[in-house]
One Martini backbone bead per residue (centre of mass of N, CA, C, O) as a GRO file, in nm:
protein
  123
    1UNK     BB    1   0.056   0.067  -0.010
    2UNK     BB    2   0.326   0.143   0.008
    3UNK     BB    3   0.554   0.394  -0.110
    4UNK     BB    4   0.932   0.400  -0.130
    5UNK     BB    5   1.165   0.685  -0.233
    6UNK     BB    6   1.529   0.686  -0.278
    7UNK     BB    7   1.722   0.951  -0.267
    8UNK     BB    8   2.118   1.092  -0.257
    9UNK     BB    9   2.329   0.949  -0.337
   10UNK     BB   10   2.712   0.872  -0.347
   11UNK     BB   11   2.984   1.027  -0.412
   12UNK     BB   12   3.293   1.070  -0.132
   13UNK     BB   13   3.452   1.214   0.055
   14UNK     BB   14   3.595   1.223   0.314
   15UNK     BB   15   3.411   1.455   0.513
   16UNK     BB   16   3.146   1.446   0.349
   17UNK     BB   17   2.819   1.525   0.225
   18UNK     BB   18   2.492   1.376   0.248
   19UNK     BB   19   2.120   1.353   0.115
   20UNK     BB   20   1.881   1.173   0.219
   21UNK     BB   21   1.565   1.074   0.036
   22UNK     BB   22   1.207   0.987   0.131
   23UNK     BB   23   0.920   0.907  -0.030
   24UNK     BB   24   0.583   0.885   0.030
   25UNK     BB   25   0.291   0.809  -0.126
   26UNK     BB   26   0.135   0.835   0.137
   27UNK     BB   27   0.014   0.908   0.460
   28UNK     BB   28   0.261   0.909   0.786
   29UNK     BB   29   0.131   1.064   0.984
   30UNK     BB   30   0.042   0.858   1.274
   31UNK     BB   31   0.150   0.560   1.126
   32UNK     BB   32   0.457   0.624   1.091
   33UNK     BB   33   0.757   0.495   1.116
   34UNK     BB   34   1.099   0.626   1.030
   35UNK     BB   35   1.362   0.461   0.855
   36UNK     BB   36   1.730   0.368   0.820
   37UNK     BB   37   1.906   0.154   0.634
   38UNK     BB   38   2.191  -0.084   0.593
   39UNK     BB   39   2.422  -0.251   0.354
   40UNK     BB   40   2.671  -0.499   0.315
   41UNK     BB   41   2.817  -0.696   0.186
   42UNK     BB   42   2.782  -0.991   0.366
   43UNK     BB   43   2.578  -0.826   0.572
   44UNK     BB   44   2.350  -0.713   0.757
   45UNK     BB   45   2.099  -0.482   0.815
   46UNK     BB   46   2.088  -0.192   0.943
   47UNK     BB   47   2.046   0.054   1.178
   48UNK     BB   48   2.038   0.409   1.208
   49UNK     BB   49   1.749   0.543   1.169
   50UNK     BB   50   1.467   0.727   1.344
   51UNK     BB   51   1.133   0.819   1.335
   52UNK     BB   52   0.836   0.931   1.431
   53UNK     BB   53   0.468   0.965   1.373
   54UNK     BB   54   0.501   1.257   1.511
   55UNK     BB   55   0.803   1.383   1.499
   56UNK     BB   56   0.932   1.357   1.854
   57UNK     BB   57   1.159   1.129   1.772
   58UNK     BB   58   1.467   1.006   1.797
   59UNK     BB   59   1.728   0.774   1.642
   60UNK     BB   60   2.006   0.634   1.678
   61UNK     BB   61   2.306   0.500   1.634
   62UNK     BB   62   2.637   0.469   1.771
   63UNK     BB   63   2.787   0.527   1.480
   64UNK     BB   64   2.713   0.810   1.403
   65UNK     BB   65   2.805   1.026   1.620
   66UNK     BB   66   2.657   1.308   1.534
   67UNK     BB   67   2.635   1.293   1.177
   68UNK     BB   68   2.349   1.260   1.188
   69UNK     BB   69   2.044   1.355   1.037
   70UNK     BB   70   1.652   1.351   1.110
   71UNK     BB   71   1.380   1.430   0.871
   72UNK     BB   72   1.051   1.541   0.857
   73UNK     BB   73   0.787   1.627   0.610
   74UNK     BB   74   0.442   1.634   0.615
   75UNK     BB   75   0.348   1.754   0.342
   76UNK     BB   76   0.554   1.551   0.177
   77UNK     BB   77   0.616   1.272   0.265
   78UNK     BB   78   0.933   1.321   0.401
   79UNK     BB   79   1.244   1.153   0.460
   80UNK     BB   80   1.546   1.267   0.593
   81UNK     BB   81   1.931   1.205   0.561
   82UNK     BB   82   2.174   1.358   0.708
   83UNK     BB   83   2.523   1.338   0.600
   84UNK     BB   84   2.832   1.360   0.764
   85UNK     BB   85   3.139   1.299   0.825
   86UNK     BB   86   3.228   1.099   0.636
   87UNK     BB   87   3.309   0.766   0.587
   88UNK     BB   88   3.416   0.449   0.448
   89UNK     BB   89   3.227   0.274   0.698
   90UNK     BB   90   2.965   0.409   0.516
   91UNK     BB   91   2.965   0.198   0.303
   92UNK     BB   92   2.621   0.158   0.119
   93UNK     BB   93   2.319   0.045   0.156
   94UNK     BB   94   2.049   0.288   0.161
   95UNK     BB   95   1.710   0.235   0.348
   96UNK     BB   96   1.368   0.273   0.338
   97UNK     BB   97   1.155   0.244   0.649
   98UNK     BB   98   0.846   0.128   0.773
   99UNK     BB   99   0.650   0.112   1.089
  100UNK     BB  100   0.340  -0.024   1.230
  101UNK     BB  101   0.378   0.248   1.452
  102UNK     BB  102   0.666   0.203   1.530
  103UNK     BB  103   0.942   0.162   1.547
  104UNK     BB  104   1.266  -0.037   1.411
  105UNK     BB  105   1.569  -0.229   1.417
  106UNK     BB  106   1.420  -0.498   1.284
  107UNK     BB  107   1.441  -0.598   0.959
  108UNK     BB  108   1.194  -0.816   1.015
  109UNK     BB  109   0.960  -0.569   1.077
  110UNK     BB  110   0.948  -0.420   0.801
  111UNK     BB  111   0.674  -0.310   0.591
  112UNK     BB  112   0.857  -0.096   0.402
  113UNK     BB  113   1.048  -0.044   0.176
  114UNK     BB  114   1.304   0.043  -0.054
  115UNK     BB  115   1.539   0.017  -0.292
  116UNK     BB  116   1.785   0.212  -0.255
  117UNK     BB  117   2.099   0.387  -0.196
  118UNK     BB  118   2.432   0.468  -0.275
  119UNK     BB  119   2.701   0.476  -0.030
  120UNK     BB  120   3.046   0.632  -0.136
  121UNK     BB  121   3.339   0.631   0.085
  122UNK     BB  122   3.638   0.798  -0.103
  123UNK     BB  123   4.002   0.877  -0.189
   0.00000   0.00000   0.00000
């Protein structure tokens, strides 16, 4: 019933930012969590940030370490992932996420996907 569709991937160096957004085909607010999953080849997909339904909490996961910000706007049913002094091991594929009602860390709990989108952080 939902659809996802994330944009803003792509190549950059170490210390550089990305913006990456996921638009959500119907109305988000009051009804899912949003967050993003990353996933290296060959390893599980992890957990990233989530908003909530109401757009009043926040999770980051420890690695982000304060370098990521998460924000939705509810007129366009989309919520961005700003991504700040990205390293190499940052380097993955971005998903973005709904479940609900609440957010999940549980990659196997997520009710809709998005495509993925690329991001690659190189010297």
């Amino acid at each position: 019933q939902l659809q996802l569709v994330e944009s803003g991937g792509g190549l950059v160096h170490p210390g550089g930012s990305l913006r990456l957004s996921c638009a959500a085909s119907g109305d988000i607010l009051g009804y899912y969590g949003i967050g993003w999953f990353r996933q290296v080849p060959g390893k599980e997909r992890e957990a990233v940030s989530c908003v909530d339904s109401n757009g009043a909490r926040t999770d980051y996961a420890d690695f982000v370490k304060g370098r990521f910000t998460i924000s939705r706007d509810n007129a366009k049913n989309t919520i961005y992932l700003q991504l700040n002094s990205l390293e190499p091991a940052d380097t993955a594929a971005y998903y973005c996420a709904a479940k609900a009602p609440l957010c999940t860390g549980n990659s196997h709990l997520v009710d809709y996907w998005g495509q993925g989108t690329q991001v690659t952080v190189s010297s």
